[in-house]
Amino acid sequence: MNLDHAVVIGASISGLLTARVLSDYFRQVTLLDRDSLPTSAAHRQGVPQGCHLHVLQAKGEQILSQFFPGLEIELLQAGATRLDLGSDLFWYQYGGYRVRFNSGITALCLSRPLLEASVRRRVLTLQNLTCLERCAVQGLVAHEDRSRVTGVRIQQRSEGLPEETLAADLVVDASGRGSRTPTWLEALGYSRPQETVIKVGVGYTTRIYQQKAQALSQAKAVFIPPVPPQGKRGGGLFPIEGDRWIVTLVGWFGDHAPTEEQGFLNYARSLACQDIYKAISQTEPLSAFTTHRFPSNLRRHYEQLQRFPAGYLVIGDAICSFNPAYGQGMSASALTAAALDRCLQAASRRNTWHRLAQDYFQSAAEAISNPWRVTVGEDFRFPEVEGAKPIGTDWINGYMANLQKTTLRDPEISRTLLQVMTLTHSPKILFSPKVILRVIKDHWEFRYAERTP
Ligand SMILES: Cc1cc2nc3c(=O)[nH]c(=O)nc-3n(C[C@H](O)[C@H](O)[C@H](O)COP(=O)(O)OP(=O)(O)OC[C@H]3O[C@@H](n4cnc5c(N)ncnc54)[C@H](O)[C@@H]3O)c2cc1C
C-alpha cells in the first residue's frame, strides 16, 4: 500500500485518536468532520452526547496519555478532578454503600467538551495533518474493480460548492453509531456486517449545577446504579471543571427522568439513596435540562466478513456502541485505536499490507470483547432486555449480584471489580478461585449475621 495520504471521517474521540495514530505512518493525514469544530471546550451538534456525564476509565486515560503525553496535567490545570474510585465516590447499590478505602484506581472527571477540545488542540498541531471542518463525507470512491477504496466524496458546507472527490490510500470511518459504512459497502457489492442489537430503551436527563461541598459529606461524587429486576432508575453526580457538578439521571425501558424542575427532583428522590436529591436540592442549577435517548447496544461484526475492500477501515462507535451507563465507549475507542497502531506497526515491519483490514478487525473485535461483555452482561440483569443472550449469562449474573453485594464489605473484591470496570484487567479475574471463595464466604457470613438475633 502507498502511505501517502490517509483520510479519517469524523473528528470526535475515535477520529482524533485515529488521526494521531495514522500521522506516524502516512505522509499526510486529512481529518474531516461535518461540524464546525469549536476552538474552546464547547458543545457541538455532531456529538449530542457531549452534554451528558462522561467518565473516562483508567484504560482510556492510559492510552490517551501514551498518544498525547502531558494531557493529564493540562486537563487537571483546566479544572478536571481526579477521583479515587474507592474513597472519593459514594457508590450505592444493593441496599448500601460500597466499602470506602484508598483503591489507587482513579478517574479524571471533566466535561466531555473539555476532553475533546484538549485532544483536538493537540491533534491539530500535528505537522502532517489537515483538518477540514463543515465537510460531510457523502460516499466512497473505489477502484474500477471495486477491490479497493481510493477516496471519499465530500461536500463542503460553504454555499454553492459542488461535491468533490478526495483521493486517499487509506480511509478510516470514525463517524460514530450513525456510520453509513454498511450502506456504502452494499453499494460497492459487498455484504453488510452482521449486527448484534441488545435493546435497553435507556434515556438520559442531565443538568449542570454549582458545586457545593457541604451538600456532599466526605464524597466528591455519587453513583447510584439501579438494582434489577425491579430497579430501572439510576443516577450520577460528578465534578467537572469550573467548580460545577454534572448530574445525569438515567432510566431503562422508557422510565426516563422528566425535564422540569419538580419532576427531575422527584425522580432523584425516587432513587435507592437520597444523596443526589439532597445535593441538588441545596444548590443552584446552571443549565437547562438536556436529554439523550439510547435505544440499544449495537455491535457490527466486520471481523466476520469474508470480503472487504482494501484501503478501508472502521473504528469506534461505528463498530460498537455501548449502553453509556457503564462508561465504556471512549475507552473502547482508545483500545481500538491502540489495536490499529499495533496492526500498522506489524504491517510496516513486514512491509505487507494486504492483510491489514483482516488483522485490524480481528484485533479490534478482541479489544471490544471485554467492554462488550461488561456492558451487555450487566444489561441482561433486566428481564425486559431484548436480544440474543449468551449462554451462561443468568448464572454469571447470579454470581455477579453476590459479588456486587460483597463490595459493600470487602475492599479487595471492590478493587478487583473496579479493575475490570475501568478496563485495566480482564473480567476473568472475577472468576479466580480466590475471588470466588471470598464471595461465597462473605455471602454465608452475611446471611448468618443477618439471621443471628
Ligand atoms: C449519553 C451518552 C453518554 C456517554 N457516556 C460515556 C461515558 O461516560 N464514558 C465513555 O467512555 N463513553 C461514553 N459515551 C460514549 C462516547 O460518547 C463515544 O464512545 C465516543 O464519543 C466515541 O465515539 P466516536 O468518536 O466513535 O463517534 P462520535 O462521538 O459519535 O463522533 C462521530 C463524529 O463523526 C462526525 N460525522 C458523522 N458523520 C459524518 C460524515 N458523513 N462526514 C463527516 N463527519 C461525520 C460527527 O460530526 C462526529 O464528530 C456516551 C455516549 C452517550 C450517547
mmCIF file of N, CA and C in Angstrom, residues 190-286:
data_model
loop_
_atom_site.group_PDB
_atom_site.id
_atom_site.type_symbol
_atom_site.label_atom_id
_atom_site.label_comp_id
_atom_site.label_asym_id
_atom_site.label_seq_id
_atom_site.Cartn_x
_atom_site.Cartn_y
_atom_site.Cartn_z
ATOM 1 N N TYR A 190 -20.465 -5.364 -1.683
ATOM 2 C CA TYR A 190 -20.036 -6.192 -0.537
ATOM 3 C C TYR A 190 -21.235 -6.444 0.384
ATOM 4 N N SER A 191 -21.085 -7.432 1.277
ATOM 5 C CA SER A 191 -22.159 -7.681 2.247
ATOM 6 C C SER A 191 -22.088 -6.657 3.374
ATOM 7 N N ARG A 192 -23.250 -6.405 3.962
ATOM 8 C CA ARG A 192 -23.270 -5.594 5.187
ATOM 9 C C ARG A 192 -22.785 -6.490 6.333
ATOM 10 N N PRO A 193 -22.203 -5.905 7.383
ATOM 11 C CA PRO A 193 -21.807 -6.758 8.515
ATOM 12 C C PRO A 193 -23.048 -7.218 9.288
ATOM 13 N N GLN A 194 -22.957 -8.400 9.901
ATOM 14 C CA GLN A 194 -23.999 -8.832 10.841
ATOM 15 C C GLN A 194 -24.006 -7.857 12.007
ATOM 16 N N GLU A 195 -25.207 -7.635 12.586
ATOM 17 C CA GLU A 195 -25.274 -6.742 13.746
ATOM 18 C C GLU A 195 -25.819 -7.485 14.958
ATOM 19 N N THR A 196 -25.249 -7.243 16.127
ATOM 20 C CA THR A 196 -25.867 -7.709 17.375
ATOM 21 C C THR A 196 -26.515 -6.488 18.022
ATOM 22 N N VAL A 197 -27.803 -6.602 18.297
ATOM 23 C CA VAL A 197 -28.549 -5.478 18.869
ATOM 24 C C VAL A 197 -29.169 -5.942 20.190
ATOM 25 N N ILE A 198 -28.866 -5.234 21.259
ATOM 26 C CA ILE A 198 -29.422 -5.581 22.579
ATOM 27 C C ILE A 198 -30.219 -4.352 23.045
ATOM 28 N N LYS A 199 -31.544 -4.469 23.016
ATOM 29 C CA LYS A 199 -32.389 -3.286 23.261
ATOM 30 C C LYS A 199 -32.529 -2.984 24.751
ATOM 31 N N VAL A 200 -32.296 -1.711 25.109
ATOM 32 C CA VAL A 200 -32.331 -1.322 26.524
ATOM 33 C C VAL A 200 -33.223 -0.101 26.799
ATOM 34 N N GLY A 201 -33.594 0.651 25.766
ATOM 35 C CA GLY A 201 -34.501 1.805 25.949
ATOM 36 C C GLY A 201 -34.037 2.779 27.022
ATOM 37 N N VAL A 202 -32.747 3.107 26.998
ATOM 38 C CA VAL A 202 -32.189 3.986 28.033
ATOM 39 C C VAL A 202 -32.414 5.461 27.680
ATOM 40 N N GLY A 203 -32.730 6.253 28.683
ATOM 41 C CA GLY A 203 -32.863 7.699 28.480
ATOM 42 C C GLY A 203 -32.069 8.449 29.529
ATOM 43 N N TYR A 204 -31.299 9.470 29.065
ATOM 44 C CA TYR A 204 -30.509 10.318 29.961
ATOM 45 C C TYR A 204 -31.219 11.673 30.106
ATOM 46 N N THR A 205 -31.262 12.201 31.318
ATOM 47 C CA THR A 205 -31.642 13.615 31.503
ATOM 48 C C THR A 205 -30.552 14.236 32.375
ATOM 49 N N THR A 206 -30.014 15.360 31.899
ATOM 50 C CA THR A 206 -28.816 15.927 32.548
ATOM 51 C C THR A 206 -28.991 17.411 32.830
ATOM 52 N N ARG A 207 -28.411 17.828 33.932
ATOM 53 C CA ARG A 207 -28.366 19.255 34.252
ATOM 54 C C ARG A 207 -27.062 19.563 34.985
ATOM 55 N N ILE A 208 -26.577 20.769 34.782
ATOM 56 C CA ILE A 208 -25.326 21.197 35.440
ATOM 57 C C ILE A 208 -25.692 22.043 36.662
ATOM 58 N N TYR A 209 -24.971 21.844 37.750
ATOM 59 C CA TYR A 209 -25.209 22.591 38.999
ATOM 60 C C TYR A 209 -23.910 23.206 39.507
ATOM 61 N N GLN A 210 -24.073 24.246 40.312
ATOM 62 C CA GLN A 210 -22.947 24.824 41.045
ATOM 63 C C GLN A 210 -22.518 23.814 42.110
ATOM 64 N N GLN A 211 -21.218 23.555 42.230
ATOM 65 C CA GLN A 211 -20.768 22.639 43.296
ATOM 66 C C GLN A 211 -20.987 23.267 44.663
ATOM 67 N N LYS A 212 -21.368 22.445 45.624
ATOM 68 C CA LYS A 212 -21.473 22.941 46.999
ATOM 69 C C LYS A 212 -20.971 21.817 47.891
ATOM 70 N N ALA A 213 -19.716 21.921 48.322
ATOM 71 C CA ALA A 213 -19.045 20.808 49.000
ATOM 72 C C ALA A 213 -19.838 20.308 50.204
ATOM 73 N N GLN A 214 -20.421 21.253 50.991
ATOM 74 C CA GLN A 214 -21.119 20.827 52.217
ATOM 75 C C GLN A 214 -22.307 19.926 51.909
ATOM 76 N N ALA A 215 -22.806 19.997 50.685
ATOM 77 C CA ALA A 215 -24.009 19.217 50.351
ATOM 78 C C ALA A 215 -23.679 17.740 50.139
ATOM 79 N N LEU A 216 -22.391 17.403 50.092
ATOM 80 C CA LEU A 216 -21.979 16.002 49.925
ATOM 81 C C LEU A 216 -20.977 15.700 51.023
ATOM 82 N N SER A 217 -21.411 15.017 52.064
ATOM 83 C CA SER A 217 -20.465 14.799 53.158
ATOM 84 C C SER A 217 -19.364 13.843 52.714
ATOM 85 N N GLN A 218 -18.144 14.260 52.767
ATOM 86 C CA GLN A 218 -16.917 13.450 52.530
ATOM 87 C C GLN A 218 -16.729 12.919 51.115
ATOM 88 N N ALA A 219 -17.720 12.911 50.272
ATOM 89 C CA ALA A 219 -17.524 12.348 48.934
ATOM 90 C C ALA A 219 -17.320 13.472 47.931
ATOM 91 N N LYS A 220 -16.718 13.111 46.777
ATOM 92 C CA LYS A 220 -16.602 14.093 45.699
ATOM 93 C C LYS A 220 -17.610 13.781 44.603
ATOM 94 N N ALA A 221 -18.140 12.543 44.612
ATOM 95 C CA ALA A 221 -19.068 12.142 43.550
ATOM 96 C C ALA A 221 -19.997 11.056 44.084
ATOM 97 N N VAL A 222 -21.118 10.885 43.392
ATOM 98 C CA VAL A 222 -22.101 9.874 43.809
ATOM 99 C C VAL A 222 -22.528 9.073 42.587
ATOM 100 N N PHE A 223 -22.642 7.764 42.763
ATOM 101 C CA PHE A 223 -23.127 6.918 41.665
ATOM 102 C C PHE A 223 -24.155 5.950 42.250
ATOM 103 N N ILE A 224 -25.341 5.948 41.675
ATOM 104 C CA ILE A 224 -26.424 5.092 42.197
ATOM 105 C C ILE A 224 -27.007 4.291 41.026
ATOM 106 N N PRO A 225 -26.421 3.145 40.700
ATOM 107 C CA PRO A 225 -26.993 2.352 39.611
ATOM 108 C C PRO A 225 -28.250 1.624 40.088
ATOM 109 N N PRO A 226 -29.135 1.271 39.162
ATOM 110 C CA PRO A 226 -30.333 0.547 39.568
ATOM 111 C C PRO A 226 -30.011 -0.892 39.941
ATOM 112 N N VAL A 227 -30.885 -1.505 40.716
ATOM 113 C CA VAL A 227 -30.732 -2.931 41.013
ATOM 114 C C VAL A 227 -31.900 -3.670 40.359
ATOM 115 N N PRO A 228 -31.642 -4.305 39.208
ATOM 116 C CA PRO A 228 -32.703 -5.044 38.547
ATOM 117 C C PRO A 228 -33.065 -6.288 39.357
ATOM 118 N N PRO A 229 -34.196 -6.956 39.218
ATOM 119 C CA PRO A 229 -35.146 -6.679 38.151
ATOM 120 C C PRO A 229 -36.096 -5.504 38.423
ATOM 121 N N GLN A 230 -36.313 -5.131 39.727
ATOM 122 C CA GLN A 230 -37.293 -4.059 39.966
ATOM 123 C C GLN A 230 -36.752 -2.685 39.572
ATOM 124 N N GLY A 231 -35.496 -2.393 39.967
ATOM 125 C CA GLY A 231 -34.953 -1.051 39.770
ATOM 126 C C GLY A 231 -34.712 -0.754 38.301
ATOM 127 N N LYS A 232 -35.199 0.401 37.840
ATOM 128 C CA LYS A 232 -34.948 0.800 36.442
ATOM 129 C C LYS A 232 -34.284 2.179 36.399
ATOM 130 N N ARG A 233 -34.090 2.763 37.592
ATOM 131 C CA ARG A 233 -33.609 4.144 37.624
ATOM 132 C C ARG A 233 -32.247 4.244 38.293
ATOM 133 N N GLY A 234 -31.408 5.101 37.750
ATOM 134 C CA GLY A 234 -30.113 5.323 38.374
ATOM 135 C C GLY A 234 -29.691 6.769 38.190
ATOM 136 N N GLY A 235 -28.531 7.117 38.740
ATOM 137 C CA GLY A 235 -28.064 8.488 38.583
ATOM 138 C C GLY A 235 -26.610 8.637 38.967
ATOM 139 N N GLY A 236 -26.008 9.708 38.464
ATOM 140 C CA GLY A 236 -24.625 10.018 38.823
ATOM 141 C C GLY A 236 -24.481 11.511 39.023
ATOM 142 N N LEU A 237 -23.673 11.881 40.005
ATOM 143 C CA LEU A 237 -23.320 13.289 40.227
ATOM 144 C C LEU A 237 -21.801 13.328 40.285
ATOM 145 N N PHE A 238 -21.184 14.032 39.356
ATOM 146 C CA PHE A 238 -19.716 14.055 39.291
ATOM 147 C C PHE A 238 -19.235 15.496 39.139
ATOM 148 N N PRO A 239 -18.030 15.788 39.678
ATOM 149 C CA PRO A 239 -17.486 17.136 39.496
ATOM 150 C C PRO A 239 -16.983 17.333 38.071
ATOM 151 N N ILE A 240 -17.147 18.542 37.545
ATOM 152 C CA ILE A 240 -16.495 18.908 36.280
ATOM 153 C C ILE A 240 -15.831 20.268 36.469
ATOM 154 N N GLU A 241 -15.045 20.664 35.492
ATOM 155 C CA GLU A 241 -14.297 21.923 35.593
ATOM 156 C C GLU A 241 -15.246 23.108 35.867
ATOM 157 N N GLY A 242 -14.680 24.154 36.460
ATOM 158 C CA GLY A 242 -15.477 25.337 36.757
ATOM 159 C C GLY A 242 -16.278 25.165 38.042
ATOM 160 N N ASP A 243 -15.813 24.295 38.951
ATOM 161 C CA ASP A 243 -16.490 24.054 40.232
ATOM 162 C C ASP A 243 -17.968 23.738 40.034
ATOM 163 N N ARG A 244 -18.216 22.875 39.036
ATOM 164 C CA ARG A 244 -19.611 22.502 38.756
ATOM 165 C C ARG A 244 -19.806 21.001 38.982
ATOM 166 N N TRP A 245 -21.048 20.624 39.122
ATOM 167 C CA TRP A 245 -21.421 19.220 39.113
ATOM 168 C C TRP A 245 -22.204 18.945 37.833
ATOM 169 N N ILE A 246 -21.954 17.784 37.259
ATOM 170 C CA ILE A 246 -22.849 17.327 36.198
ATOM 171 C C ILE A 246 -23.712 16.226 36.818
ATOM 172 N N VAL A 247 -25.017 16.365 36.665
ATOM 173 C CA VAL A 247 -25.944 15.398 37.270
ATOM 174 C C VAL A 247 -26.762 14.757 36.154
ATOM 175 N N THR A 248 -26.601 13.458 36.011
ATOM 176 C CA THR A 248 -27.333 12.725 34.979
ATOM 177 C C THR A 248 -28.217 11.688 35.654
ATOM 178 N N LEU A 249 -29.507 11.714 35.329
ATOM 179 C CA LEU A 249 -30.430 10.681 35.824
ATOM 180 C C LEU A 249 -30.764 9.780 34.644
ATOM 181 N N VAL A 250 -30.662 8.480 34.875
ATOM 182 C CA VAL A 250 -30.780 7.521 33.768
ATOM 183 C C VAL A 250 -31.906 6.533 34.058
ATOM 184 N N GLY A 251 -32.754 6.289 33.064
ATOM 185 C CA GLY A 251 -33.810 5.280 33.226
ATOM 186 C C GLY A 251 -33.761 4.268 32.093
ATOM 187 N N TRP A 252 -34.054 3.024 32.421
ATOM 188 C CA TRP A 252 -34.101 1.946 31.413
ATOM 189 C C TRP A 252 -35.556 1.749 30.965
ATOM 190 N N PHE A 253 -35.747 1.244 29.789
ATOM 191 C CA PHE A 253 -37.055 0.836 29.250
ATOM 192 C C PHE A 253 -38.118 1.926 29.392
ATOM 193 N N GLY A 254 -37.729 3.123 28.992
ATOM 194 C CA GLY A 254 -38.697 4.221 28.903
ATOM 195 C C GLY A 254 -38.978 4.929 30.211
ATOM 196 N N ASP A 255 -38.443 4.461 31.331
ATOM 197 C CA ASP A 255 -38.705 5.124 32.611
ATOM 198 C C ASP A 255 -37.693 6.269 32.787
ATOM 199 N N HIS A 256 -37.881 7.317 31.991
ATOM 200 C CA HIS A 256 -36.867 8.378 31.916
ATOM 201 C C HIS A 256 -37.220 9.567 32.812
ATOM 202 N N ALA A 257 -36.191 10.290 33.238
ATOM 203 C CA ALA A 257 -36.426 11.432 34.144
ATOM 204 C C ALA A 257 -37.013 12.607 33.372
ATOM 205 N N PRO A 258 -37.958 13.330 33.997
ATOM 206 C CA PRO A 258 -38.574 14.489 33.339
ATOM 207 C C PRO A 258 -37.588 15.644 33.154
ATOM 208 N N THR A 259 -38.029 16.612 32.361
ATOM 209 C CA THR A 259 -37.161 17.771 32.073
ATOM 210 C C THR A 259 -37.750 19.038 32.681
ATOM 211 N N GLU A 260 -38.400 18.909 33.821
ATOM 212 C CA GLU A 260 -38.803 20.121 34.555
ATOM 213 C C GLU A 260 -38.414 19.927 36.021
ATOM 214 N N GLU A 261 -38.210 21.082 36.640
ATOM 215 C CA GLU A 261 -37.612 21.154 37.976
ATOM 216 C C GLU A 261 -38.152 20.115 38.971
ATOM 217 N N GLN A 262 -39.465 20.174 39.211
ATOM 218 C CA GLN A 262 -40.016 19.333 40.272
ATOM 219 C C GLN A 262 -39.951 17.848 39.897
ATOM 220 N N GLY A 263 -40.226 17.568 38.612
ATOM 221 C CA GLY A 263 -40.195 16.180 38.143
ATOM 222 C C GLY A 263 -38.791 15.593 38.267
ATOM 223 N N PHE A 264 -37.779 16.403 37.928
ATOM 224 C CA PHE A 264 -36.379 15.969 37.997
ATOM 225 C C PHE A 264 -36.006 15.680 39.461
ATOM 226 N N LEU A 265 -36.402 16.607 40.351
ATOM 227 C CA LEU A 265 -36.111 16.411 41.783
ATOM 228 C C LEU A 265 -36.813 15.166 42.319
ATOM 229 N N ASN A 266 -38.066 14.985 41.912
ATOM 230 C CA ASN A 266 -38.815 13.805 42.391
ATOM 231 C C ASN A 266 -38.152 12.517 41.922
ATOM 232 N N TYR A 267 -37.677 12.541 40.671
ATOM 233 C CA TYR A 267 -37.011 11.352 40.119
ATOM 234 C C TYR A 267 -35.738 11.074 40.930
ATOM 235 N N ALA A 268 -34.981 12.156 41.233
ATOM 236 C CA ALA A 268 -33.747 11.981 42.023
ATOM 237 C C ALA A 268 -34.099 11.412 43.401
ATOM 238 N N ARG A 269 -35.225 11.882 43.957
ATOM 239 C CA ARG A 269 -35.622 11.397 45.292
ATOM 240 C C ARG A 269 -36.066 9.937 45.247
ATOM 241 N N SER A 270 -36.518 9.486 44.074
ATOM 242 C CA SER A 270 -37.015 8.106 43.967
ATOM 243 C C SER A 270 -35.881 7.079 43.834
ATOM 244 N N LEU A 271 -34.622 7.554 43.700
ATOM 245 C CA LEU A 271 -33.506 6.607 43.563
ATOM 246 C C LEU A 271 -33.283 5.875 44.898
ATOM 247 N N ALA A 272 -32.483 4.813 44.834
ATOM 248 C CA ALA A 272 -32.315 3.953 46.021
ATOM 249 C C ALA A 272 -31.689 4.689 47.202
ATOM 250 N N CYS A 273 -30.952 5.764 46.964
ATOM 251 C CA CYS A 273 -30.455 6.574 48.092
ATOM 252 C C CYS A 273 -30.626 8.047 47.749
ATOM 253 N N GLN A 274 -30.615 8.877 48.774
ATOM 254 C CA GLN A 274 -31.051 10.274 48.619
ATOM 255 C C GLN A 274 -29.909 11.260 48.353
ATOM 256 N N ASP A 275 -28.683 10.776 48.195
ATOM 257 C CA ASP A 275 -27.549 11.706 48.148
ATOM 258 C C ASP A 275 -27.647 12.720 46.999
ATOM 259 N N ILE A 276 -28.021 12.254 45.815
ATOM 260 C CA ILE A 276 -28.087 13.188 44.681
ATOM 261 C C ILE A 276 -29.223 14.185 44.931
ATOM 262 N N TYR A 277 -30.359 13.662 45.376
ATOM 263 C CA TYR A 277 -31.507 14.541 45.632
ATOM 264 C C TYR A 277 -31.129 15.635 46.627
ATOM 265 N N LYS A 278 -30.501 15.219 47.745
ATOM 266 C CA LYS A 278 -30.155 16.199 48.790
ATOM 267 C C LYS A 278 -29.172 17.222 48.252
ATOM 268 N N ALA A 279 -28.176 16.745 47.489
ATOM 269 C CA ALA A 279 -27.144 17.676 46.990
ATOM 270 C C ALA A 279 -27.756 18.707 46.036
ATOM 271 N N ILE A 280 -28.583 18.260 45.098
ATOM 272 C CA ILE A 280 -29.083 19.241 44.111
ATOM 273 C C ILE A 280 -30.188 20.121 44.686
ATOM 274 N N SER A 281 -30.796 19.649 45.794
ATOM 275 C CA SER A 281 -31.820 20.498 46.431
ATOM 276 C C SER A 281 -31.183 21.704 47.105
ATOM 277 N N GLN A 282 -29.855 21.587 47.390
ATOM 278 C CA GLN A 282 -29.199 22.662 48.160
ATOM 279 C C GLN A 282 -28.387 23.605 47.302
ATOM 280 N N THR A 283 -28.416 23.432 45.997
ATOM 281 C CA THR A 283 -27.548 24.286 45.174
ATOM 282 C C THR A 283 -28.270 24.818 43.942
ATOM 283 N N GLU A 284 -27.532 25.660 43.189
ATOM 284 C CA GLU A 284 -28.134 26.360 42.059
ATOM 285 C C GLU A 284 -27.947 25.601 40.751
ATOM 286 N N PRO A 285 -29.006 25.413 39.967
ATOM 287 C CA PRO A 285 -28.789 24.877 38.621
ATOM 288 C C PRO A 285 -28.142 25.937 37.731
ATOM 289 N N LEU A 286 -27.256 25.498 36.844
ATOM 290 C CA LEU A 286 -26.557 26.443 35.959
ATOM 291 C C LEU A 286 -26.937 26.235 34.493
#
